[in-house]
Amino acid sequence: MASLIDLTAFAPQARRFLTELEANNDRAWFSANKQRYDSEVKRPAELMIAQITPELEILSGDLPRPKLFRPQRDVRYSDDKQPFHTHLHALWSLPDGRAWYFALSKDYATAGAGILAFDGRRMLAWQAALMGPEGDELERIIARSGARIDPAPSPTSEVPPGPRAKLMRRPGCVLWIDDIYEDLAPDPVATLLQCYTRLQPLQDWLGTRL
């Protein structure tokens, strides 16, 4: 079955489905189009993820755990009762918190790498590393990547004063390469691996310093 899936059609088909889902975000529509979701979104995404996983092991030296997020939303405690996400999210994670990310919707397509949220120990290690020469190295990595950094600094985080105080206040560090949709259609696997290779210096820095 996997050999019959054309990954060159994955990005446009998935975006088209997600666009229609946003306009018809209810269980009846999704149920009527579940076969389309499986054939146009889920199975191609699973194949893409499976092909990327061993390549990330080669790139990083560690075998990541892949995950394709379910489309169903948990609406129990949300004011927004729409039952489905209108984006596709996938990640490949390592036990130390580092991960590679992929997100696609009707409005964006992006690939990222890093740690989305530091635990207490890594937050202390992050701040300590930024106070030394390792901080210079990280700033060069960020600048050379040309990528967007996230999440935003926490305004309530108390850190030592200095030129990297803003970086120290970040509760995580992920670099994102945005606007990759046009490159996904010809070969999504190659495009994402190019992004992850470009972002690997951050992964190496985080893996060594934290």
N, CA, C and O of each residue as an XYZ file, in Angstrom:
840
protein
N       0.828     -1.200      0.000
C       0.000      0.000      0.000
C       0.864      1.252      0.000
O       0.575      2.221     -0.703
N       1.968      1.220      0.827
C       2.814      2.405      0.931
C       3.404      2.786     -0.413
O       3.562      3.969     -0.717
N       3.737      1.760     -1.238
C       4.355      2.045     -2.525
C       3.389      2.740     -3.476
O       3.826      3.336     -4.461
N       2.070      2.680     -3.205
C       1.085      3.314     -4.070
C       0.828      4.769     -3.684
O       0.116      5.479     -4.394
N       1.395      5.215     -2.577
C       1.183      6.581     -2.112
C       2.160      7.516     -2.808
O       3.373      7.309     -2.771
N       1.620      8.539     -3.436
C       2.437      9.530     -4.141
C       2.672     10.713     -3.216
O       1.776     11.530     -3.007
N       3.879     10.805     -2.661
C       4.158     11.880     -1.715
C       4.265     13.244     -2.382
O       4.193     14.267     -1.700
N       4.434     13.280     -3.699
C       4.448     14.591     -4.357
C       3.077     15.258     -4.272
O       2.971     16.478     -4.397
N       2.028     14.465     -4.060
C       0.672     15.018     -3.941
C       0.290     15.311     -2.498
O      -0.776     15.873     -2.246
N       1.143     14.940     -1.548
C       0.769     15.035     -0.140
C       0.449     16.462      0.287
O      -0.633     16.711      0.819
N       1.363     17.404      0.067
C       1.160     18.773      0.567
C      -0.080     19.430     -0.034
O      -0.895     19.962      0.719
N      -0.264     19.417     -1.367
C      -1.473     20.057     -1.904
C      -2.763     19.355     -1.496
O      -3.768     20.016     -1.236
N      -2.748     18.019     -1.437
C      -3.961     17.309     -1.022
C      -4.284     17.582      0.445
O      -5.438     17.822      0.800
N      -3.258     17.544      1.293
C      -3.483     17.791      2.717
C      -3.972     19.217      2.946
O      -4.891     19.443      3.732
N      -3.360     20.174      2.262
C      -3.791     21.568      2.437
C      -5.232     21.749      1.958
O      -6.014     22.454      2.596
N      -5.582     21.124      0.850
C      -6.952     21.241      0.352
C      -7.941     20.654      1.363
O      -8.982     21.251      1.639
N      -7.613     19.489      1.908
C      -8.510     18.871      2.890
C      -8.640     19.750      4.132
O      -9.746     19.956      4.632
N      -7.526     20.264      4.629
C      -7.559     21.093      5.837
C      -8.314     22.397      5.603
O      -8.972     22.907      6.510
N      -8.222     22.930      4.402
C      -8.981     24.136      4.063
C     -10.477     23.851      4.096
O     -11.254     24.642      4.630
N     -10.876     22.723      3.525
C     -12.290     22.345      3.547
C     -12.756     22.033      4.969
O     -13.884     22.349      5.345
N     -11.876     21.410      5.754
C     -12.235     21.099      7.135
C     -12.467     22.378      7.941
O     -13.375     22.432      8.771
N     -11.662     23.392      7.703
C     -11.845     24.657      8.420
C     -13.213     25.269      8.120
O     -13.830     25.891      8.984
N     -13.674     25.084      6.888
C     -14.983     25.628      6.506
C     -16.139     24.727      6.936
O     -17.294     25.152      6.919
N     -15.839     23.491      7.321
C     -16.891     22.528      7.683
C     -16.475     21.749      8.928
O     -16.453     20.518      8.926
N     -16.148     22.482      9.987
C     -15.568     21.836     11.163
C     -16.662     21.261     12.065
O     -17.021     21.829     13.097
N     -17.174     20.111     11.628
C     -18.174     19.409     12.431
C     -18.015     17.914     12.205
O     -17.424     17.483     11.215
N     -18.540     17.143     13.116
C     -18.336     15.691     13.077
C     -19.020     15.043     11.879
O     -18.507     14.065     11.335
N     -20.152     15.561     11.466
C     -20.855     14.966     10.330
C     -20.023     15.087      9.060
O     -19.897     14.126      8.300
N     -19.454     16.275      8.830
C     -18.640     16.455      7.623
C     -17.403     15.576      7.678
O     -17.044     14.939      6.687
N     -16.749     15.540      8.834
C     -15.526     14.739      8.931
C     -15.832     13.261      8.736
O     -15.086     12.553      8.059
N     -16.920     12.799      9.324
C     -17.294     11.397      9.160
C     -17.551     11.067      7.695
O     -17.155     10.003      7.218
N     -18.209     11.968      6.984
C     -18.488     11.739      5.566
C     -17.227     11.781      4.726
O     -17.188     11.210      3.636
N     -16.184     12.457      5.226
C     -14.935     12.606      4.481
C     -13.767     11.878      5.139
O     -12.606     12.161      4.842
N     -14.080     10.933      6.041
C     -13.029     10.213      6.764
C     -12.130      9.433      5.819
O     -10.919      9.370      6.031
N     -12.705      8.838      4.778
C     -11.886      8.087      3.827
C     -10.902      9.012      3.118
O      -9.758      8.633      2.867
N     -11.345     10.212      2.800
C     -10.440     11.199      2.195
C      -9.323     11.564      3.156
O      -8.160     11.642      2.761
N      -9.673     11.790      4.424
C      -8.644     12.118      5.413
C      -7.586     11.018      5.471
O      -6.387     11.295      5.485
N      -8.047      9.767      5.504
C      -7.101      8.654      5.584
C      -6.196      8.584      4.358
O      -4.988      8.386      4.487
N      -6.776      8.746      3.167
C      -6.004      8.560      1.936
C      -5.197      9.786      1.538
O      -4.129      9.652      0.941
N      -5.690     10.985      1.859
C      -5.033     12.206      1.403
C      -4.146     12.851      2.460
O      -3.246     13.625      2.134
N      -4.400     12.533      3.725
C      -3.647     13.193      4.801
C      -2.908     12.171      5.665
O      -1.680     12.190      5.737
N      -3.647     11.289      6.311
C      -3.052     10.429      7.330
C      -2.013      9.468      6.770
O      -0.872      9.457      7.233
N      -2.390      8.658      5.777
C      -1.455      7.645      5.287
C      -0.235      8.261      4.604
O       0.877      7.784      4.832
N      -0.391      9.303      3.773
C       0.817      9.938      3.234
C       1.703     10.533      4.330
O       2.927     10.429      4.256
N       1.102     11.150      5.340
C       1.897     11.705      6.440
C       2.638     10.599      7.177
O       3.805     10.765      7.530
N       1.978      9.482      7.410
C       2.633      8.357      8.087
C       3.804      7.828      7.270
O       4.847      7.488      7.829
N       3.639      7.755      5.948
C       4.733      7.299      5.095
C       5.891      8.288      5.137
O       7.047      7.883      5.267
N       5.596      9.565      5.029
C       6.634     10.591      5.096
C       7.393     10.508      6.416
O       8.623     10.557      6.438
N       6.656     10.383      7.512
C       7.272     10.291      8.832
C       8.169      9.061      8.921
O       9.279      9.135      9.449
N       7.690      7.929      8.404
C       8.473      6.694      8.452
C       9.760      6.812      7.647
O      10.784      6.254      8.040
N       9.724      7.523      6.536
C      10.927      7.683      5.717
C      11.920      8.651      6.344
O      13.129      8.506      6.161
N      11.422      9.631      7.078
C      12.299     10.621      7.692
C      12.964     10.080      8.957
O      14.095     10.461      9.261
N      12.294      9.208      9.694
C      12.792      8.753     10.994
C      14.210      8.196     10.942
O      15.047      8.651     11.722
N      14.534      7.233     10.065
C      15.910      6.721     10.053
C      16.926      7.755      9.592
O      18.092      7.692      9.980
N      16.495      8.706      8.769
C      17.413      9.759      8.334
C      17.764     10.683      9.500
O      18.891     11.170      9.585
N      16.821     10.924     10.383
C      17.115     11.734     11.564
C      18.045     10.991     12.514
O      18.855     11.613     13.201
N      17.936      9.677     12.559
C      18.875      8.903     13.375
C      20.292      9.058     12.838
O      21.239      9.201     13.611
N      20.437      9.029     11.518
C      21.758      9.233     10.916
C      22.261     10.644     11.195
O      23.434     10.840     11.510
N      21.377     11.614     11.079
C      21.755     13.015     11.262
C      22.189     13.300     12.693
O      23.154     14.031     12.918
N      21.481     12.727     13.657
C      21.706     13.096     15.056
C      22.465     12.058     15.869
O      23.020     12.374     16.921
N      22.491     10.819     15.383
C      23.100      9.752     16.161
C      22.157      9.115     17.158
O      22.560      8.216     17.896
N      20.917      9.556     17.197
C      19.911      9.004     18.108
C      18.641      8.692     17.325
O      18.264      9.433     16.418
N      17.983      7.582     17.685
C      16.740      7.205     17.011
C      15.578      7.945     17.656
O      15.285      7.714     18.830
N      14.904      8.833     16.917
C      13.787      9.573     17.500
C      12.500      8.760     17.491
O      12.343      7.798     16.740
N      11.591      9.184     18.354
C      10.264      8.570     18.406
C       9.305      9.433     17.595
O       9.082     10.591     17.947
N       8.733      8.899     16.516
C       7.847      9.714     15.675
C       6.426      9.754     16.216
O       5.977      8.833     16.899
N       5.731     10.837     15.899
C       4.334     10.971     16.306
C       3.587     11.838     15.306
O       4.043     12.925     14.952
N       2.442     11.353     14.854
C       1.497     12.144     14.071
C       0.318     12.455     14.979
O      -0.342     11.542     15.477
N       0.051     13.732     15.198
C      -1.010     14.118     16.116
C      -2.387     13.857     15.505
O      -2.596     14.035     14.305
N      -3.308     13.435     16.348
C      -4.669     13.148     15.917
C      -5.391     14.442     15.557
O      -5.079     15.495     16.114
N      -6.351     14.381     14.635
C      -7.086     15.598     14.274
C      -8.123     16.009     15.312
O      -8.535     17.168     15.348
N      -8.547     15.078     16.150
C      -9.600     15.387     17.121
C      -9.066     16.317     18.220
O      -7.965     16.113     18.732
N      -9.841     17.316     18.569
C      -9.499     18.234     19.645
C     -10.143     17.784     20.956
O     -11.228     17.203     20.955
N      -9.466     18.056     22.074
C     -10.057     17.863     23.394
C     -10.772     19.163     23.753
O     -10.134     20.157     24.101
N     -12.074     19.147     23.667
C     -12.851     20.384     23.854
C     -13.511     20.457     25.234
O     -14.334     21.339     25.480
N     -13.156     19.543     26.130
C     -13.843     19.483     27.430
C     -13.694     20.774     28.223
O     -14.639     21.207     28.883
N     -12.525     21.390     28.165
C     -12.275     22.588     28.974
C     -12.012     23.807     28.099
O     -11.381     24.768     28.538
N     -12.488     23.765     26.887
C     -12.234     24.854     25.944
C     -13.534     25.564     25.581
O     -14.579     24.933     25.418
N     -13.449     26.879     25.458
C     -14.610     27.637     24.978
C     -14.858     27.383     23.496
O     -15.988     27.496     23.020
N     -13.803     27.042     22.776
C     -13.915     26.715     21.355
C     -14.309     25.246     21.237
O     -13.511     24.365     21.558
N     -15.501     24.982     20.791
C     -16.019     23.614     20.739
C     -15.872     22.967     19.362
O     -16.449     21.907     19.118
N     -15.119     23.582     18.467
C     -14.895     22.932     17.174
C     -14.176     21.605     17.410
O     -13.171     21.570     18.121
N     -14.669     20.524     16.831
C     -14.162     19.202     17.215
C     -12.817     18.810     16.606
O     -12.193     17.857     17.071
N     -12.353     19.533     15.567
C     -11.151     19.081     14.872
C     -10.123     20.196     14.720
O     -10.463     21.364     14.528
N      -8.856     19.799     14.814
C      -7.779     20.705     14.445
C      -7.798     20.903     12.931
O      -8.083     19.972     12.177
N      -7.495     22.105     12.503
C      -7.439     22.378     11.061
C      -6.000     22.522     10.596
O      -5.713     23.218      9.622
N      -5.105     21.858     11.302
C      -3.706     21.780     10.901
C      -3.244     20.338     11.086
O      -3.893     19.543     11.766
N      -2.125     20.023     10.476
C      -1.469     18.733     10.664
C      -0.169     18.992     11.406
O       0.635     19.822     10.983
N       0.040     18.289     12.504
C       1.270     18.421     13.273
C       1.928     17.052     13.420
O       1.258     16.051     13.670
N       3.247     17.026     13.260
C       4.029     15.813     13.478
C       5.304     16.198     14.206
O       5.771     17.334     14.116
N       5.862     15.231     14.931
C       7.161     15.477     15.555
C       7.921     14.175     15.686
O       7.355     13.083     15.645
N       9.223     14.331     15.844
C      10.137     13.240     16.139
C      10.877     13.660     17.398
O      11.588     14.665     17.380
N      10.729     12.917     18.492
C      11.272     13.368     19.767
C      12.348     12.427     20.291
O      12.353     11.231     20.001
N      13.267     13.008     21.077
C      14.312     12.264     21.762
C      14.037     12.298     23.261
O      13.346     13.200     23.734
N      14.564     11.331     24.023
C      14.289     11.296     25.466
C      14.747     12.541     26.220
O      14.198     12.855     27.277
N      15.742     13.254     25.696
C      16.256     14.426     26.413
C      15.445     15.692     26.154
O      15.816     16.767     26.625
N      14.345     15.580     25.415
C      13.483     16.731     25.182
C      13.650     17.389     23.831
O      12.784     18.152     23.404
N      14.755     17.106     23.147
C      14.925     17.668     21.804
C      13.947     17.002     20.842
O      13.582     15.839     21.014
N      13.531     17.756     19.829
C      12.582     17.216     18.857
C      12.710     17.972     17.543
O      13.261     19.071     17.478
N      12.184     17.344     16.507
C      12.026     17.972     15.192
C      10.522     18.075     14.947
O       9.772     17.149     15.257
N      10.092     19.188     14.398
C       8.671     19.488     14.271
C       8.300     19.757     12.810
O       9.113     20.223     12.013
N       7.044     19.445     12.494
C       6.490     19.779     11.177
C       5.036     20.175     11.364
O       4.288     19.507     12.077
N       4.640     21.267     10.716
C       3.252     21.730     10.805
C       2.795     22.226      9.441
O       3.535     22.901      8.726
N       1.558     21.877      9.094
C       0.975     22.276      7.813
C      -0.484     22.649      8.034
O      -1.222     21.930      8.708
N      -0.895     23.773      7.466
C      -2.299     24.183      7.485
C      -2.590     24.897      6.172
O      -1.749     24.921      5.274
N      -3.776     25.477      6.062
C      -4.083     26.227      4.841
C      -3.287     27.523      4.771
O      -3.146     28.106      3.697
N      -2.765     27.978      5.906
C      -2.081     29.271      5.962
C      -0.571     29.177      6.131
O       0.133     30.149      5.856
N      -0.060     28.048      6.569
C       1.379     27.970      6.839
C       1.899     26.552      6.637
O       1.152     25.575      6.671
N       3.212     26.482      6.425
C       3.943     25.219      6.423
C       5.312     25.526      7.004
O       6.017     26.404      6.508
N       5.688     24.808      8.050
C       6.904     25.155      8.769
C       7.566     23.910      9.333
O       6.903     22.911      9.614
N       8.882     23.979      9.496
C       9.664     22.901     10.088
C      10.532     23.490     11.185
O      11.091     24.574     11.025
N      10.646     22.779     12.298
C      11.400     23.310     13.423
C      12.234     22.246     14.100
O      12.066     21.050     13.863
N      13.149     22.710     14.959
C      13.991     21.808     15.736
C      14.394     22.504     17.019
O      14.628     23.712     17.036
N      14.474     21.731     18.097
C      14.894     22.278     19.375
C      14.111     21.668     20.515
O      13.590     20.559     20.404
N      14.032     22.404     21.619
C      13.283     21.985     22.805
C      12.187     23.010     23.051
O      12.470     24.185     23.282
N      10.957     22.573     23.003
C       9.832     23.501     23.115
C       9.668     24.035     24.533
O       9.283     25.189     24.721
N       9.959     23.195     25.540
C       9.797     23.622     26.935
C      10.868     22.954     27.789
O      10.913     21.728     27.888
N      11.731     23.760     28.404
C      12.761     23.225     29.288
C      12.140     22.761     30.601
O      11.244     23.415     31.135
N      12.617     21.630     31.122
C      12.280     21.293     32.503
C      13.176     22.120     33.427
O      14.021     22.882     32.958
N      12.990     21.970     34.732
C      13.724     22.809     35.671
C      15.225     22.687     35.551
O      15.933     23.694     35.568
N      15.724     21.463     35.429
C      17.166     21.265     35.339
C      17.724     21.872     34.071
O      18.765     22.528     34.099
N      17.041     21.658     32.961
C      17.549     22.181     31.689
C      17.424     23.704     31.628
O      18.230     24.363     30.970
N      16.438     24.260     32.297
C      16.335     25.714     32.331
C      17.544     26.311     33.026
O      18.085     27.317     32.566
N      17.980     25.709     34.127
C      19.166     26.188     34.826
C      20.410     26.004     33.964
O      21.268     26.886     33.910
N      20.509     24.854     33.287
C      21.660     24.610     32.418
C      21.669     25.574     31.234
O      22.731     26.036     30.816
N      20.494     25.876     30.696
C      20.348     26.838     29.596
C      20.878     28.203     30.006
O      21.669     28.811     29.285
N      20.446     28.678     31.150
C      20.858     29.997     31.607
C      22.343     30.034     31.937
O      23.018     31.025     31.660
N      22.855     28.955     32.530
C      24.283     28.912     32.851
C      25.130     28.915     31.582
O      26.153     29.597     31.519
N      24.705     28.153     30.570
C      25.469     28.099     29.319
C      25.492     29.452     28.628
O      26.500     29.830     28.031
N      24.391     30.178     28.707
C      24.318     31.475     28.037
C      25.201     32.524     28.699
O      25.498     33.551     28.088
N      25.618     32.289     29.913
C      26.467     33.248     30.609
C      27.936     33.103     30.230
O      28.749     33.964     30.566
N      28.284     32.019     29.532
C      29.669     31.777     29.168
C      29.896     31.832     27.673
O      29.036     32.303     26.928
N      31.062     31.348     27.221
C      31.372     31.374     25.785
C      30.427     30.528     24.945
O      30.289     30.750     23.742
N      29.766     29.544     25.590
C      28.785     28.753     24.847
C      27.648     29.631     24.341
O      27.024     29.329     23.324
N      27.383     30.721     25.058
C      26.350     31.650     24.611
C      26.716     32.341     23.317
O      25.853     32.580     22.472
N      28.011     32.672     23.151
C      28.471     33.252     21.886
C      28.223     32.279     20.738
O      27.770     32.665     19.661
N      28.530     31.005     20.995
C      28.338     29.979     19.965
C      26.870     29.863     19.585
O      26.538     29.761     18.403
N      25.989     29.879     20.581
C      24.558     29.768     20.292
C      24.075     30.957     19.474
O      23.295     30.780     18.538
N      24.513     32.141     19.801
C      24.092     33.319     19.039
C      24.532     33.212     17.588
O      23.802     33.620     16.685
N      25.719     32.666     17.359
C      26.176     32.474     15.974
C      25.314     31.436     15.262
O      24.972     31.609     14.092
N      24.961     30.359     15.963
C      24.113     29.321     15.368
C      22.765     29.902     14.962
O      22.276     29.640     13.862
N      22.169     30.686     15.846
C      20.863     31.278     15.552
C      20.956     32.214     14.359
O      20.106     32.185     13.469
N      21.997     33.048     14.343
C      22.150     34.014     13.250
C      22.371     33.308     11.918
O      21.788     33.695     10.905
N      23.204     32.280     11.914
C      23.512     31.580     10.662
C      22.317     30.801     10.134
O      22.186     30.608      8.925
N      21.451     30.356     11.023
C      20.303     29.553     10.576
C      19.318     30.384      9.770
O      18.634     29.851      8.896
N      19.235     31.676     10.049
C      18.239     32.518      9.398
C      16.819     32.138      9.752
O      15.886     32.458      9.016
N      16.645     31.453     10.881
C      15.340     30.910     11.254
C      14.677     31.767     12.326
O      15.321     32.580     12.989
N      13.397     31.563     12.472
C      12.617     32.221     13.523
C      12.781     31.457     14.826
O      12.758     30.226     14.831
N      12.947     32.176     15.938
C      13.120     31.519     17.233
C      11.850     31.644     18.061
O      11.171     32.671     18.040
N      11.550     30.588     18.782
C      10.342     30.500     19.590
C      10.651     29.557     20.750
O      11.595     28.779     20.616
N       9.948     29.559     21.861
C       8.858     30.453     22.236
C       9.349     31.804     22.723
O      10.548     32.009     22.914
N       8.420     32.720     22.920
C       8.756     34.079     23.322
C       9.314     34.097     24.744
O       8.977     33.230     25.551
N      10.163     35.077     25.057
C      10.690     35.196     26.423
C       9.570     35.412     27.433
O       8.573     36.075     27.142
N       9.747     34.847     28.619
C       8.780     35.054     29.693
C       9.089     36.365     30.405
O      10.193     36.527     30.926
N       8.152     37.303     30.445
C       8.434     38.600     31.074
C       8.610     38.503     32.582
O       9.153     39.421     33.196
N       8.160     37.407     33.190
C       8.244     37.274     34.646
C       9.447     36.459     35.100
O       9.680     36.325     36.302
N      10.210     35.916     34.167
C      11.367     35.101     34.526
C      12.499     35.986     35.036
O      12.878     36.957     34.381
N      13.037     35.650     36.203
C      14.130     36.416     36.787
C      15.459     35.812     36.356
O      15.734     34.642     36.622
N      16.282     36.616     35.688
C      17.573     36.156     35.191
C      18.618     37.212     35.508
O      18.279     38.373     35.737
N      19.903     36.815     35.524
C      20.954     37.803     35.752
C      20.967     38.832     34.627
O      20.705     38.481     33.476
N      21.265     40.092     34.930
C      21.344     41.101     33.870
C      22.502     40.806     32.932
O      23.515     40.239     33.342
N      22.351     41.188     31.683
C      23.414     40.969     30.715
C      22.872     40.995     29.310
O      21.665     41.126     29.107
N      23.768     40.868     28.320
C      23.342     40.983     26.921
C      22.445     39.843     26.453
O      21.763     39.965     25.435
N      22.442     38.726     27.197
C      21.625     37.581     26.770
C      20.432     37.362     27.697
O      19.881     36.262     27.747
N      20.038     38.380     28.416
C      18.910     38.234     29.341
C      17.641     37.807     28.613
O      16.866     37.004     29.130
N      17.427     38.345     27.409
C      16.224     37.988     26.650
C      16.237     36.511     26.284
O      15.213     35.837     26.392
N      17.396     35.998     25.848
C      17.506     34.574     25.544
C      17.276     33.737     26.795
O      16.606     32.705     26.745
N      17.835     34.186     27.921
C      17.705     33.431     29.165
C      16.253     33.300     29.592
O      15.878     32.320     30.236
N      15.439     34.276     29.241
C      14.028     34.249     29.652
C      13.169     33.322     28.793
O      12.006     33.079     29.113
N      13.727     32.816     27.728
C      12.930     31.911     26.891
C      12.723     30.581     27.616
O      13.693     29.989     28.091
N      11.487     30.099     27.711
C      11.210     28.836     28.400
C      11.549     27.605     27.566
O      11.404     26.476     28.034
N      11.993     27.815     26.353
C      12.419     26.762     25.446
C      13.172     27.411     24.304
O      13.306     28.634     24.257
N      13.662     26.599     23.387
C      14.358     27.160     22.222
C      14.112     26.268     21.013
O      14.651     25.166     20.918
N      13.299     26.755     20.103
C      13.030     26.064     18.839
C      13.274     27.050     17.711
O      12.790     28.181     17.751
N      14.019     26.624     16.710
C      14.199     27.411     15.497
C      13.257     26.875     14.429
O      13.151     25.665     14.225
N      12.573     27.797     13.749
C      11.568     27.435     12.744
C      11.951     27.991     11.377
O      12.335     29.154     11.251
N      11.841     27.153     10.369
C      11.981     27.577      8.978
C      10.575     27.627      8.392
O       9.932     26.594      8.203
N      10.113     28.820      8.112
C       8.737     29.033      7.671
C       8.627     29.055      6.146
O       9.627     29.051      5.427
N       7.388     29.078      5.684
C       7.073     29.272      4.260
C       7.731     28.222      3.370
O       8.337     28.551      2.350
N       7.605     26.950      3.767
C       8.236     25.878      2.996
C       7.246     25.150      2.093
O       7.600     24.143      1.480
N       6.008     25.643      2.002
C       4.978     24.899      1.270
C       5.368     24.623     -0.177
O       5.218     23.496     -0.650
N       5.862     25.626     -0.882
C       6.171     25.452     -2.301
C       7.243     24.393     -2.523
O       7.289     23.773     -3.585
N       8.105     24.179     -1.530
C       9.166     23.181     -1.665
C       8.705     21.785     -1.262
O       9.382     20.801     -1.564
N       7.565     21.687     -0.586
C       7.104     20.384     -0.118
C       6.576     19.508     -1.241
O       6.793     18.296     -1.245
N       5.881     20.124     -2.197
C       5.198     19.322     -3.215
C       6.140     18.421     -4.010
O       5.823     17.244     -4.184
N       7.287     18.912     -4.504
C       8.136     18.014     -5.281
C       8.643     16.825     -4.470
O       8.663     15.700     -4.969
N       9.056     17.064     -3.219
C       9.628     15.992     -2.402
C       9.596     16.417     -0.937
O      10.550     17.031     -0.461
N       8.521     16.104     -0.212
C       8.435     16.551      1.182
C       9.514     15.968      2.074
O       9.975     16.636      2.999
N       9.925     14.740      1.814
C      10.968     14.124      2.637
C      12.279     14.880      2.475
O      12.923     15.231      3.464
N      12.676     15.132      1.236
C      13.929     15.845      0.992
C      13.873     17.262      1.541
O      14.850     17.747      2.110
N      12.736     17.927      1.374
C      12.606     19.302      1.862
C      12.740     19.368      3.373
O      13.461     20.219      3.894
N      12.059     18.484      4.080
C      12.142     18.508      5.535
C      13.533     18.130      6.018
O      14.027     18.709      6.986
N      14.167     17.178      5.369
C      15.519     16.804      5.781
C      16.504     17.938      5.537
O      17.443     18.112      6.313
N      16.310     18.710      4.475
C      17.146     19.893      4.264
C      16.957     20.890      5.399
O      17.927     21.469      5.890
N      15.722     21.089      5.811
C      15.450     21.995      6.939
C      16.103     21.481      8.214
O      16.747     22.243      8.934
N      15.940     20.201      8.494
C      16.463     19.661      9.741
C      17.991     19.644      9.746
O      18.610     19.818     10.795
N      18.594     19.436      8.589
C      20.055     19.515      8.502
C      20.526     20.937      8.783
O      21.519     21.141      9.481
N      19.825     21.901      8.249
C      20.155     23.314      8.489
C      20.036     23.673      9.967
O      20.777     24.526     10.454
N      19.121     23.039     10.679
C      18.890     23.343     12.089
C      19.660     22.428     13.040
O      19.592     22.607     14.256
N      20.389     21.453     12.505
C      21.074     20.490     13.369
C      22.113     21.120     14.291
O      22.299     20.617     15.399
N      22.808     22.204     13.895
C      23.738     22.817     14.862
C      23.072     23.203     16.182
O      23.697     23.104     17.238
N      21.817     23.640     16.134
C      21.116     23.929     17.387
C      20.892     22.649     18.178
O      21.101     22.623     19.391
N      20.468     21.590     17.502
C      20.245     20.325     18.198
C      21.528     19.829     18.855
O      21.508     19.342     19.985
N      22.645     19.956     18.137
C      23.926     19.521     18.697
C      24.295     20.370     19.912
O      24.775     19.847     20.918
N      24.070     21.670     19.816
C      24.386     22.563     20.939
C      23.537     22.201     22.152
O      24.059     22.085     23.261
N      22.247     22.025     21.951
C      21.362     21.680     23.061
C      21.727     20.326     23.665
O      21.725     20.166     24.886
N      22.037     19.361     22.815
C      22.376     18.033     23.308
C      23.657     18.015     24.116
O      23.794     17.225     25.050
N      24.601     18.883     23.764
C      25.886     18.934     24.461
C      25.829     19.792     25.715
O      26.407     19.433     26.741
N      25.139     20.917     25.639
C      25.175     21.900     26.729
C      24.130     21.644     27.810
O      24.314     22.039     28.961
N      23.032     20.982     27.439
C      21.964     20.792     28.416
C      21.824     19.340     28.845
O      20.964     19.019     29.666
